[in-house]
PDB file of C-alpha atoms in Angstrom:
ATOM      1  CA  MET A  39      16.046 -12.050 -22.404  1.00  0.00           C
ATOM      2  CA  ASN A  40      13.230 -10.339 -24.168  1.00  0.00           C
ATOM      3  CA  PHE A  41      10.308  -8.498 -22.848  1.00  0.00           C
ATOM      4  CA  PRO A  42       6.915  -7.891 -24.821  1.00  0.00           C
ATOM      5  CA  VAL A  43       6.118  -4.191 -24.167  1.00  0.00           C
ATOM      6  CA  ALA A  44       2.300  -4.259 -25.267  1.00  0.00           C
ATOM      7  CA  MET A  45       1.296  -0.478 -26.149  1.00  0.00           C
ATOM      8  CA  LEU A  46      -1.939   0.873 -27.397  1.00  0.00           C
ATOM      9  CA  HIS A  47      -2.776   4.176 -28.067  1.00  0.00           C
ATOM     10  CA  VAL A  48      -5.696   4.042 -26.511  1.00  0.00           C
ATOM     11  CA  PRO A  49      -8.309   7.713 -26.240  1.00  0.00           C
ATOM     12  CA  GLU A  50     -10.756   6.587 -24.031  1.00  0.00           C
ATOM     13  CA  TYR A  51     -12.827   5.177 -21.493  1.00  0.00           C
ATOM     14  CA  ALA A  52     -15.583   3.772 -22.899  1.00  0.00           C
ATOM     15  CA  HIS A  53     -16.014   0.607 -22.707  1.00  0.00           C
ATOM     16  CA  ALA A  54     -16.041  -1.408 -25.967  1.00  0.00           C
ATOM     17  CA  THR A  55     -12.592   0.194 -26.920  1.00  0.00           C
ATOM     18  CA  LEU A  56     -11.301  -0.660 -23.626  1.00  0.00           C
ATOM     19  CA  GLU A  57     -12.645  -4.602 -24.473  1.00  0.00           C
ATOM     20  CA  THR A  58     -10.552  -4.674 -27.679  1.00  0.00           C
ATOM     21  CA  ALA A  59      -7.256  -2.287 -26.144  1.00  0.00           C
ATOM     22  CA  VAL A  60      -7.087  -5.148 -23.477  1.00  0.00           C
ATOM     23  CA  ASP A  61      -7.548  -8.413 -25.372  1.00  0.00           C
ATOM     24  CA  HIS A  62      -5.183  -6.720 -27.994  1.00  0.00           C
ATOM     25  CA  VAL A  63      -2.856  -6.288 -25.265  1.00  0.00           C
ATOM     26  CA  PHE A  64      -3.249  -9.112 -23.220  1.00  0.00           C
ATOM     27  CA  ALA A  65      -2.330 -10.631 -26.165  1.00  0.00           C
ATOM     28  CA  ALA A  66       0.442  -9.788 -27.820  1.00  0.00           C
ATOM     29  CA  SER A  67       2.589  -9.642 -23.944  1.00  0.00           C
ATOM     30  CA  ALA A  68       1.848 -13.506 -23.731  1.00  0.00           C
ATOM     31  CA  LEU A  69      -1.143 -13.106 -20.743  1.00  0.00           C
ATOM     32  CA  HIS A  70      -2.036 -16.717 -20.245  1.00  0.00           C
ATOM     33  CA  VAL A  71      -4.518 -17.535 -17.551  1.00  0.00           C
ATOM     34  CA  THR A  72      -5.951 -21.351 -17.280  1.00  0.00           C
ATOM     35  CA  PRO A  73      -9.380 -21.978 -15.460  1.00  0.00           C
ATOM     36  CA  GLY A  74      -9.203 -21.648 -11.591  1.00  0.00           C
ATOM     37  CA  GLN A  75      -5.928 -19.234 -12.046  1.00  0.00           C
ATOM     38  CA  ARG A  76      -6.379 -17.580  -8.833  1.00  0.00           C
ATOM     39  CA  VAL A  77      -5.192 -13.595  -9.357  1.00  0.00           C
ATOM     40  CA  LEU A  78      -5.142 -11.422  -7.429  1.00  0.00           C
ATOM     41  CA  VAL A  79      -6.145  -8.326  -9.109  1.00  0.00           C
ATOM     42  CA  LYS A  80      -3.984  -4.738  -7.765  1.00  0.00           C
ATOM     43  CA  PRO A  81      -5.205  -1.686  -8.166  1.00  0.00           C
ATOM     44  CA  ASN A  82      -4.247   1.742  -7.139  1.00  0.00           C
ATOM     45  CA  LEU A  83      -6.025   2.838  -4.144  1.00  0.00           C
ATOM     46  CA  VAL A  84      -3.655   5.505  -3.149  1.00  0.00           C
ATOM     47  CA  ASN A  85      -6.119   8.153  -1.570  1.00  0.00           C
ATOM     48  CA  GLY A  86      -9.710   8.496  -1.107  1.00  0.00           C
ATOM     49  CA  ARG A  87      -8.627  12.250  -2.031  1.00  0.00           C
ATOM     50  CA  ASN A  88      -9.130  13.239  -5.082  1.00  0.00           C
ATOM     51  CA  ALA A  89      -9.146   9.743  -5.911  1.00  0.00           C
ATOM     52  CA  ARG A  90     -11.710   9.453  -9.357  1.00  0.00           C
ATOM     53  CA  HIS A  91      -7.985  11.269 -10.615  1.00  0.00           C
ATOM     54  CA  SER A  92      -5.006   9.510  -8.634  1.00  0.00           C
ATOM     55  CA  THR A  93      -6.573   6.132  -8.756  1.00  0.00           C
ATOM     56  CA  SER A  94      -6.620   2.828 -11.818  1.00  0.00           C
ATOM     57  CA  ASN A  95      -9.564   3.879 -13.716  1.00  0.00           C
ATOM     58  CA  PRO A  96     -12.488   2.062 -12.979  1.00  0.00           C
ATOM     59  CA  ALA A  97     -13.619   1.050 -16.587  1.00  0.00           C
ATOM     60  CA  VAL A  98     -10.195  -0.422 -17.207  1.00  0.00           C
ATOM     61  CA  VAL A  99     -10.652  -2.293 -13.900  1.00  0.00           C
ATOM     62  CA  LYS A 100     -13.152  -3.927 -14.759  1.00  0.00           C
ATOM     63  CA  THR A 101     -12.523  -4.288 -17.817  1.00  0.00           C
ATOM     64  CA  VAL A 102      -9.667  -6.659 -16.796  1.00  0.00           C
ATOM     65  CA  CYS A 103     -11.686  -7.842 -14.147  1.00  0.00           C
ATOM     66  CA  GLY A 104     -14.018  -9.363 -17.268  1.00  0.00           C
ATOM     67  CA  TRP A 105     -11.445 -10.432 -18.887  1.00  0.00           C
ATOM     68  CA  LEU A 106     -10.096 -12.586 -16.217  1.00  0.00           C
ATOM     69  CA  LEU A 107     -13.620 -14.003 -15.989  1.00  0.00           C
ATOM     70  CA  ASP A 108     -14.358 -14.903 -19.263  1.00  0.00           C
ATOM     71  CA  HIS A 109     -11.657 -17.197 -19.248  1.00  0.00           C
ATOM     72  CA  GLY A 110     -11.864 -18.529 -15.959  1.00  0.00           C
ATOM     73  CA  ALA A 111      -9.544 -17.349 -13.641  1.00  0.00           C
ATOM     74  CA  HIS A 112     -10.270 -16.823  -9.113  1.00  0.00           C
ATOM     75  CA  ILE A 113     -10.628 -13.255  -8.747  1.00  0.00           C
ATOM     76  CA  THR A 114      -9.876 -10.288  -5.696  1.00  0.00           C
ATOM     77  CA  VAL A 115      -9.412  -7.546  -6.133  1.00  0.00           C
ATOM     78  CA  ALA A 116      -7.492  -5.797  -3.323  1.00  0.00           C
ATOM     79  CA  ASP A 117      -4.716  -2.921  -2.041  1.00  0.00           C
ATOM     80  CA  SER A 118      -3.735  -1.344   0.859  1.00  0.00           C
ATOM     81  CA  PRO A 119      -3.881   2.353   0.907  1.00  0.00           C
ATOM     82  CA  ALA A 120      -1.295   4.170   3.405  1.00  0.00           C
ATOM     83  CA  ILE A 121      -4.513   5.994   4.996  1.00  0.00           C
ATOM     84  CA  GLY A 122      -7.849   4.210   5.287  1.00  0.00           C
ATOM     85  CA  PRO A 123      -9.368   1.628   3.363  1.00  0.00           C
ATOM     86  CA  ALA A 124      -9.467  -0.077   0.804  1.00  0.00           C
ATOM     87  CA  SER A 125     -13.629  -0.244   0.327  1.00  0.00           C
ATOM     88  CA  TYR A 126     -12.955   3.442   1.359  1.00  0.00           C
ATOM     89  CA  VAL A 127     -11.054   4.675  -1.737  1.00  0.00           C
ATOM     90  CA  ALA A 128     -12.750   2.579  -4.559  1.00  0.00           C
ATOM     91  CA  ARG A 129     -16.231   4.121  -2.887  1.00  0.00           C
ATOM     92  CA  ASN A 130     -14.888   7.744  -4.105  1.00  0.00           C
ATOM     93  CA  SER A 131     -12.888   6.118  -6.791  1.00  0.00           C
ATOM     94  CA  GLY A 132     -15.891   4.882  -8.713  1.00  0.00           C
ATOM     95  CA  LEU A 133     -14.424   1.762  -8.896  1.00  0.00           C
ATOM     96  CA  ALA A 134     -16.894  -0.543  -6.359  1.00  0.00           C
ATOM     97  CA  GLN A 135     -20.403   1.145  -8.202  1.00  0.00           C
ATOM     98  CA  ALA A 136     -17.947  -0.097 -11.293  1.00  0.00           C
ATOM     99  CA  LEU A 137     -17.022  -4.513 -10.473  1.00  0.00           C
ATOM    100  CA  ALA A 138     -20.430  -4.070  -8.841  1.00  0.00           C
ATOM    101  CA  PRO A 139     -22.241  -6.027 -11.953  1.00  0.00           C
ATOM    102  CA  LEU A 140     -19.656  -8.022 -11.911  1.00  0.00           C
ATOM    103  CA  GLY A 141     -20.167  -9.564  -8.360  1.00  0.00           C
ATOM    104  CA  LEU A 142     -17.114  -7.709  -7.241  1.00  0.00           C
ATOM    105  CA  SER A 143     -16.204  -5.528  -5.078  1.00  0.00           C
ATOM    106  CA  VAL A 144     -12.985  -4.364  -3.346  1.00  0.00           C
ATOM    107  CA  VAL A 145     -11.118  -6.255  -0.523  1.00  0.00           C
ATOM    108  CA  GLY A 146      -8.326  -4.126   1.897  1.00  0.00           C
ATOM    109  CA  LEU A 147      -4.631  -6.682   1.668  1.00  0.00           C
ATOM    110  CA  LYS A 148      -4.468  -8.163   5.487  1.00  0.00           C
ATOM    111  CA  LYS A 149      -2.091 -10.824   6.862  1.00  0.00           C
ATOM    112  CA  ALA A 150       1.261  -9.536   7.299  1.00  0.00           C
ATOM    113  CA  VAL A 151       4.557 -11.214   6.340  1.00  0.00           C
ATOM    114  CA  PRO A 152       7.783 -10.575   7.272  1.00  0.00           C
ATOM    115  CA  LEU A 153       9.885  -9.822   4.682  1.00  0.00           C
ATOM    116  CA  PRO A 154      13.804  -9.311   5.096  1.00  0.00           C
ATOM    117  CA  LEU A 155      15.258  -6.467   3.062  1.00  0.00           C
ATOM    118  CA  THR A 156      18.727  -6.194   1.626  1.00  0.00           C
ATOM    119  CA  GLN A 157      19.656  -3.545   3.521  1.00  0.00           C
ATOM    120  CA  GLY A 158      18.712  -4.863   6.703  1.00  0.00           C
ATOM    121  CA  GLY A 159      15.470  -4.716   8.835  1.00  0.00           C
ATOM    122  CA  HIS A 160      11.889  -6.336   7.955  1.00  0.00           C
ATOM    123  CA  ILE A 161       7.984  -5.061   6.277  1.00  0.00           C
ATOM    124  CA  GLY A 162       5.359  -7.507   5.881  1.00  0.00           C
ATOM    125  CA  ILE A 163       3.604  -8.442   2.747  1.00  0.00           C
ATOM    126  CA  SER A 164       0.530  -9.590   2.788  1.00  0.00           C
ATOM    127  CA  GLN A 165      -0.240 -12.619   2.885  1.00  0.00           C
ATOM    128  CA  ASN A 166      -2.917 -12.690   0.865  1.00  0.00           C
ATOM    129  CA  ALA A 167      -0.272 -11.805  -2.225  1.00  0.00           C
ATOM    130  CA  LEU A 168       2.098 -14.191  -1.100  1.00  0.00           C
ATOM    131  CA  GLU A 169      -0.714 -16.469  -1.825  1.00  0.00           C
ATOM    132  CA  ALA A 170      -2.061 -15.776  -4.922  1.00  0.00           C
ATOM    133  CA  ASP A 171      -0.898 -18.040  -8.354  1.00  0.00           C
ATOM    134  CA  ARG A 172      -1.083 -14.279 -10.047  1.00  0.00           C
ATOM    135  CA  ILE A 173      -0.806 -10.447  -9.403  1.00  0.00           C
ATOM    136  CA  LEU A 174      -2.357  -8.731 -12.077  1.00  0.00           C
ATOM    137  CA  ASN A 175      -1.061  -5.239 -11.838  1.00  0.00           C
ATOM    138  CA  ILE A 176      -2.899  -2.462 -13.201  1.00  0.00           C
ATOM    139  CA  PRO A 177      -0.747   1.002 -11.971  1.00  0.00           C
ATOM    140  CA  LYS A 178      -2.023   4.608 -12.528  1.00  0.00           C
ATOM    141  CA  LEU A 179       0.447   6.400 -14.437  1.00  0.00           C
ATOM    142  CA  LYS A 180       1.879   8.753 -12.947  1.00  0.00           C
ATOM    143  CA  VAL A 181       4.708  11.356 -11.581  1.00  0.00           C
ATOM    144  CA  HIS A 182       5.997  11.035  -8.473  1.00  0.00           C
ATOM    145  CA  GLY A 183       7.569  14.026  -5.609  1.00  0.00           C
ATOM    146  CA  GLN A 184       9.122  11.476  -3.453  1.00  0.00           C
ATOM    147  CA  MET A 185       9.815   8.140  -6.441  1.00  0.00           C
ATOM    148  CA  VAL A 186       9.947  11.072  -9.799  1.00  0.00           C
ATOM    149  CA  MET A 187       7.628   8.175 -11.364  1.00  0.00           C
ATOM    150  CA  SER A 188       4.315   5.853  -9.718  1.00  0.00           C
ATOM    151  CA  CYS A 189       4.522   3.144 -12.348  1.00  0.00           C
ATOM    152  CA  ALA A 190       4.305  -0.449 -12.033  1.00  0.00           C
ATOM    153  CA  VAL A 191       7.308  -1.831  -9.582  1.00  0.00           C
ATOM    154  CA  LYS A 192       6.215   1.272  -7.828  1.00  0.00           C
ATOM    155  CA  ASN A 193       2.259   0.253  -7.588  1.00  0.00           C
ATOM    156  CA  LEU A 194       3.531  -3.331  -5.793  1.00  0.00           C
ATOM    157  CA  PHE A 195       3.977  -1.100  -2.655  1.00  0.00           C
ATOM    158  CA  GLY A 196       0.630  -1.351  -2.033  1.00  0.00           C
ATOM    159  CA  CYS A 197       0.952  -5.149  -1.240  1.00  0.00           C
ATOM    160  CA  VAL A 198       2.413  -4.278   1.830  1.00  0.00           C
ATOM    161  CA  VAL A 199       0.277  -4.441   4.489  1.00  0.00           C
ATOM    162  CA  GLY A 200      -1.937  -0.543   5.778  1.00  0.00           C
ATOM    163  CA  PHE A 201       0.263   1.612   7.958  1.00  0.00           C
ATOM    164  CA  ARG A 202       3.569  -0.014   7.599  1.00  0.00           C
ATOM    165  CA  LYS A 203       3.886   1.726   4.477  1.00  0.00           C
ATOM    166  CA  ALA A 204       3.945   4.688   6.065  1.00  0.00           C
ATOM    167  CA  LEU A 205       6.380   3.793   9.049  1.00  0.00           C
ATOM    168  CA  ALA A 206       8.519   2.549   6.459  1.00  0.00           C
ATOM    169  CA  HIS A 207       8.563   6.011   4.702  1.00  0.00           C
ATOM    170  CA  ASN A 208       9.210   7.292   8.333  1.00  0.00           C
ATOM    171  CA  ARG A 209      11.906   4.612   8.685  1.00  0.00           C
ATOM    172  CA  LEU A 210      13.620   4.647   5.502  1.00  0.00           C
ATOM    173  CA  GLY A 211      12.376   8.137   4.423  1.00  0.00           C
ATOM    174  CA  HIS A 212      16.270   9.837   5.235  1.00  0.00           C
ATOM    175  CA  ASP A 213      17.696   7.928   2.620  1.00  0.00           C
ATOM    176  CA  ARG A 214      16.771   8.164  -0.725  1.00  0.00           C
ATOM    177  CA  ALA A 215      18.997   4.636  -1.649  1.00  0.00           C
ATOM    178  CA  LEU A 216      17.304   2.260   1.241  1.00  0.00           C
ATOM    179  CA  PHE A 217      13.923   3.460   0.053  1.00  0.00           C
ATOM    180  CA  GLN A 218      14.035   2.427  -3.546  1.00  0.00           C
ATOM    181  CA  ALA A 219      16.282  -0.698  -2.465  1.00  0.00           C
ATOM    182  CA  MET A 220      12.646  -2.391   0.184  1.00  0.00           C
ATOM    183  CA  LEU A 221      10.339  -1.149  -3.370  1.00  0.00           C
ATOM    184  CA  MET A 222      12.458  -3.096  -4.996  1.00  0.00           C
ATOM    185  CA  ASP A 223      12.737  -5.931  -2.738  1.00  0.00           C
ATOM    186  CA  VAL A 224       9.014  -5.697  -2.732  1.00  0.00           C
ATOM    187  CA  SER A 225       8.667  -5.984  -6.384  1.00  0.00           C
ATOM    188  CA  THR A 226      10.794  -9.578  -5.984  1.00  0.00           C
ATOM    189  CA  ALA A 227       9.300 -11.326  -3.511  1.00  0.00           C
ATOM    190  CA  LEU A 228       5.706 -11.734  -5.348  1.00  0.00           C
ATOM    191  CA  PRO A 229       4.042 -13.801  -7.071  1.00  0.00           C
ATOM    192  CA  GLN A 230       4.195 -14.386 -10.527  1.00  0.00           C
ATOM    193  CA  CYS A 231       3.250 -11.090 -11.711  1.00  0.00           C
ATOM    194  CA  HIS A 232       1.114  -9.420 -15.323  1.00  0.00           C
ATOM    195  CA  HIS A 233       1.161  -5.246 -15.204  1.00  0.00           C
ATOM    196  CA  LEU A 234      -1.364  -2.992 -17.843  1.00  0.00           C
ATOM    197  CA  VAL A 235      -0.712   0.153 -17.025  1.00  0.00           C
ATOM    198  CA  ASP A 236      -3.043   2.379 -17.572  1.00  0.00           C
ATOM    199  CA  GLY A 237      -1.485   6.114 -18.756  1.00  0.00           C
ATOM    200  CA  ILE A 238      -4.847   6.947 -20.904  1.00  0.00           C
ATOM    201  CA  HIS A 239      -5.342   9.784 -18.374  1.00  0.00           C
ATOM    202  CA  ALA A 240      -1.670  10.034 -16.467  1.00  0.00           C
ATOM    203  CA  MET A 241      -1.507  12.837 -13.725  1.00  0.00           C
ATOM    204  CA  HIS A 242       1.409  14.883 -14.288  1.00  0.00           C
ATOM    205  CA  LYS A 243       2.241  18.674 -12.429  1.00  0.00           C
ATOM    206  CA  ASN A 244       2.153  17.069  -8.815  1.00  0.00           C
ATOM    207  CA  GLY A 245       1.708  13.570  -7.639  1.00  0.00           C
ATOM    208  CA  PRO A 246       0.582  11.156  -6.368  1.00  0.00           C
ATOM    209  CA  ILE A 247      -2.791  12.718  -5.389  1.00  0.00           C
ATOM    210  CA  ASP A 248      -2.799  15.848  -5.608  1.00  0.00           C
ATOM    211  CA  GLY A 249      -1.897  15.924  -9.623  1.00  0.00           C
ATOM    212  CA  GLU A 250      -3.728  16.770 -12.587  1.00  0.00           C
ATOM    213  CA  LEU A 251      -4.711  14.669 -16.012  1.00  0.00           C
ATOM    214  CA  PHE A 252      -2.811  13.969 -18.884  1.00  0.00           C
ATOM    215  CA  PRO A 253      -4.069  12.442 -21.767  1.00  0.00           C
ATOM    216  CA  LEU A 254      -1.114  10.445 -22.778  1.00  0.00           C
ATOM    217  CA  ASN A 255      -3.486   8.101 -24.236  1.00  0.00           C
ATOM    218  CA  LEU A 256      -1.849   4.531 -23.048  1.00  0.00           C
ATOM    219  CA  LEU A 257      -2.035   1.562 -22.521  1.00  0.00           C
ATOM    220  CA  ALA A 258       0.638  -1.046 -21.704  1.00  0.00           C
ATOM    221  CA  ALA A 259       0.709  -4.367 -20.706  1.00  0.00           C
ATOM    222  CA  CYS A 260       4.107  -6.088 -19.635  1.00  0.00           C
ATOM    223  CA  PRO A 261       4.803  -9.935 -18.279  1.00  0.00           C
ATOM    224  CA  ASP A 262       7.480  -7.417 -16.568  1.00  0.00           C
ATOM    225  CA  ASP A 263       7.574  -4.620 -14.096  1.00  0.00           C
ATOM    226  CA  ILE A 264      10.963  -3.098 -14.665  1.00  0.00           C
ATOM    227  CA  ALA A 265      10.015  -3.527 -18.662  1.00  0.00           C
ATOM    228  CA  VAL A 266       7.308  -1.797 -18.688  1.00  0.00           C
ATOM    229  CA  ASP A 267       8.419   1.629 -16.503  1.00  0.00           C
ATOM    230  CA  THR A 268      11.445   1.883 -18.043  1.00  0.00           C
ATOM    231  CA  ALA A 269       9.276   1.748 -22.018  1.00  0.00           C
ATOM    232  CA  ILE A 270       7.347   4.504 -20.074  1.00  0.00           C
ATOM    233  CA  TYR A 271      10.802   6.270 -18.859  1.00  0.00           C
ATOM    234  CA  SER A 272      12.259   6.305 -22.168  1.00  0.00           C
ATOM    235  CA  LEU A 273       8.931   7.790 -23.657  1.00  0.00           C
ATOM    236  CA  LEU A 274       8.729   9.978 -21.050  1.00  0.00           C
ATOM    237  CA  GLY A 275      11.940  11.359 -22.118  1.00  0.00           C
ATOM    238  CA  LEU A 276      13.814  10.952 -18.676  1.00  0.00           C
ATOM    239  CA  THR A 277      17.723   8.586 -18.408  1.00  0.00           C
ATOM    240  CA  PRO A 278      17.937   6.388 -15.189  1.00  0.00           C
ATOM    241  CA  ASP A 279      19.830   9.014 -12.823  1.00  0.00           C
ATOM    242  CA  GLN A 280      16.946  10.749 -12.900  1.00  0.00           C
ATOM    243  CA  VAL A 281      14.900   8.057 -11.838  1.00  0.00           C
ATOM    244  CA  PRO A 282      15.413   6.162  -8.372  1.00  0.00           C
ATOM    245  CA  LEU A 283      14.054   2.576  -8.996  1.00  0.00           C
ATOM    246  CA  TRP A 284      15.657   2.979 -13.401  1.00  0.00           C
ATOM    247  CA  THR A 285      19.487   3.163 -11.034  1.00  0.00           C
ATOM    248  CA  GLU A 286      18.092   0.875  -8.161  1.00  0.00           C
ATOM    249  CA  ALA A 287      17.423  -1.714 -11.220  1.00  0.00           C
ATOM    250  CA  ILE A 288      20.135  -1.038 -13.109  1.00  0.00           C
ATOM    251  CA  SER A 289      22.027  -1.746 -10.249  1.00  0.00           C
ATOM    252  CA  ARG A 290      21.144  -5.010  -9.373  1.00  0.00           C
ATOM    253  CA  ASN A 291      20.933  -5.916 -12.726  1.00  0.00           C
ATOM    254  CA  LYS A 292      17.849  -6.673 -14.021  1.00  0.00           C
ATOM    255  CA  PRO A 293      17.386  -6.793 -17.735  1.00  0.00           C
ATOM    256  CA  GLY A 294      14.351  -5.108 -17.941  1.00  0.00           C
ATOM    257  CA  ALA A 295      15.943  -2.448 -16.971  1.00  0.00           C
ATOM    258  CA  HIS A 296      17.558  -1.863 -20.679  1.00  0.00           C
ATOM    259  CA  LEU A 297      15.993  -0.800 -23.247  1.00  0.00           C
ATOM    260  CA  GLU A 298      17.293  -3.212 -25.753  1.00  0.00           C
ATOM    261  CA  ALA A 299      15.989  -6.060 -24.353  1.00  0.00           C
ATOM    262  CA  LEU A 300      12.930  -4.888 -24.678  1.00  0.00           C
ATOM    263  CA  HIS A 301      11.080  -5.276 -27.453  1.00  0.00           C
ATOM    264  CA  PHE A 302       7.512  -3.485 -28.758  1.00  0.00           C
ATOM    265  CA  PRO A 303       5.403  -6.155 -30.713  1.00  0.00           C
ATOM    266  CA  LEU A 304       2.139  -3.399 -31.164  1.00  0.00           C
ATOM    267  CA  ALA A 305       3.343   0.293 -30.557  1.00  0.00           C
ATOM    268  CA  HIS A 306       6.718   1.949 -29.626  1.00  0.00           C
ATOM    269  CA  PRO A 307       7.577   4.622 -27.295  1.00  0.00           C
ATOM    270  CA  SER A 308       7.826   6.572 -29.884  1.00  0.00           C
ATOM    271  CA  ASP A 309       4.028   6.538 -30.859  1.00  0.00           C
ATOM    272  CA  PHE A 310       3.144   8.521 -27.889  1.00  0.00           C
ATOM    273  CA  ASP A 311       3.456  12.642 -27.760  1.00  0.00           C
ATOM    274  CA  PRO A 312       4.426  13.374 -24.588  1.00  0.00           C
ATOM    275  CA  THR A 313       5.198  17.438 -24.966  1.00  0.00           C
ATOM    276  CA  GLY A 314       3.227  18.733 -22.021  1.00  0.00           C
ATOM    277  CA  PHE A 315       4.451  16.279 -19.316  1.00  0.00           C
ATOM    278  CA  THR A 316       5.189  17.935 -16.764  1.00  0.00           C
ATOM    279  CA  MET A 317       7.100  16.064 -13.530  1.00  0.00           C
ATOM    280  CA  ALA A 318       6.322  17.332 -10.065  1.00  0.00           C
ATOM    281  CA  PRO A 319       7.965  18.937  -7.831  1.00  0.00           C
ATOM    282  CA  ASP A 320      10.415  16.875  -5.468  1.00  0.00           C
ATOM    283  CA  ARG A 321       9.266  15.941  -1.597  1.00  0.00           C
ATOM    284  CA  GLU A 322      11.027  14.394   1.169  1.00  0.00           C
ATOM    285  CA  LEU A 323      10.083  10.603   1.937  1.00  0.00           C
ATOM    286  CA  SER A 324       9.031  10.779   5.139  1.00  0.00           C
ATOM    287  CA  PHE A 325       5.616  11.131   6.588  1.00  0.00           C
ATOM    288  CA  ALA A 326       4.036  12.982   8.887  1.00  0.00           C
ATOM    289  CA  PRO A 327       3.366  11.599  12.630  1.00  0.00           C
ATOM    290  CA  SER A 328       0.489  13.202  12.218  1.00  0.00           C
ATOM    291  CA  ARG A 329      -0.803  11.769   9.330  1.00  0.00           C
ATOM    292  CA  ILE A 330      -0.415   7.907  10.326  1.00  0.00           C
ATOM    293  CA  ILE A 331      -1.641   8.744  13.207  1.00  0.00           C
ATOM    294  CA  SER A 332      -4.951   9.859  11.279  1.00  0.00           C
ATOM    295  CA  GLY A 333      -5.726   6.755   9.371  1.00  0.00           C
ATOM    296  CA  ARG A 334      -5.059   4.139  11.823  1.00  0.00           C
ATOM    297  CA  ILE A 335      -8.032   6.011  13.461  1.00  0.00           C
ATOM    298  CA  ARG A 336     -10.237   5.625  10.443  1.00  0.00           C
ATOM    299  CA  SER A 337      -9.052   2.128   9.788  1.00  0.00           C
ATOM    300  CA  LEU A 338     -10.819   2.140  13.997  1.00  0.00           C
ATOM    301  CA  LEU A 339     -13.237   3.617  12.790  1.00  0.00           C
ATOM    302  CA  LYS A 340     -14.296   1.596  10.186  1.00  0.00           C
ATOM    303  CA  TYR A 341     -14.232  -1.288  12.394  1.00  0.00           C
ATOM    304  CA  LEU A 342     -15.991  -0.401  15.047  1.00  0.00           C
ATOM    305  CA  LYS A 343     -19.564   0.475  12.206  1.00  0.00           C
ATOM    306  CA  LYS A 344     -18.612  -3.026  11.674  1.00  0.00           C
ATOM    307  CA  GLN A 345     -19.545  -4.614  15.286  1.00  0.00           C
TER     308      GLN A 345
END
């Protein structure tokens, strides 16, 4: 199997620049959307704190939605942050405001469906995600203090409903092998995906929330999450033993985990300069119980305001 990883040098988030870039990388990565197709657009809405730096850039998400509407897709823009509602993060990040002219809003992923895990137990994936014809996954390229990197595979963890993510951190966080296996199980269970990585201003030094922006000037599209992640790990000079999800993908014999299975129809990873890109310090996987409780309280208060 040969995966197209369409990488393009994109120096800014200007609308005209993004329109051209998105069209090029989607064409080069063989994305075909048919009229009437139900597409779930899945940005990274990790947290309301530092949201303008830690989430998928609103201009990228808006440009993708415009492209999909032009191709006749029926769009839902949704995510399920571990702490707090998606609409709150969308407002803080500027995404809600960016999508308003298109008549779109951000909703939460709901209706948990139990997914059996390969290492035992279950986790609740959103029925909204499972029922989509296609997921267009838009991760923000970031360092991650618990998983080293957050990119395409990790962003799909957002399809797990709400506080179940925080509970998974607590239940599986004592063993990184269990946690990375769970993340790969979630990725494998979802319907057909296409991935667009926002690495124009990546996050480094700390992450996935409180890092600093790094001008990597990269936009990358691919039909395979593992393949695009592998390309980016390689670009950053990482090796499989440094990245838990890369190790997991290799252990499962995923073809996208091997560079020789990738081809680059536009730019090559060597065309980008990661000099100065700094990894995050390692942190424990488990969430503090107080963080889970505060997130549930925020969700409850939002619900009560609607009544």
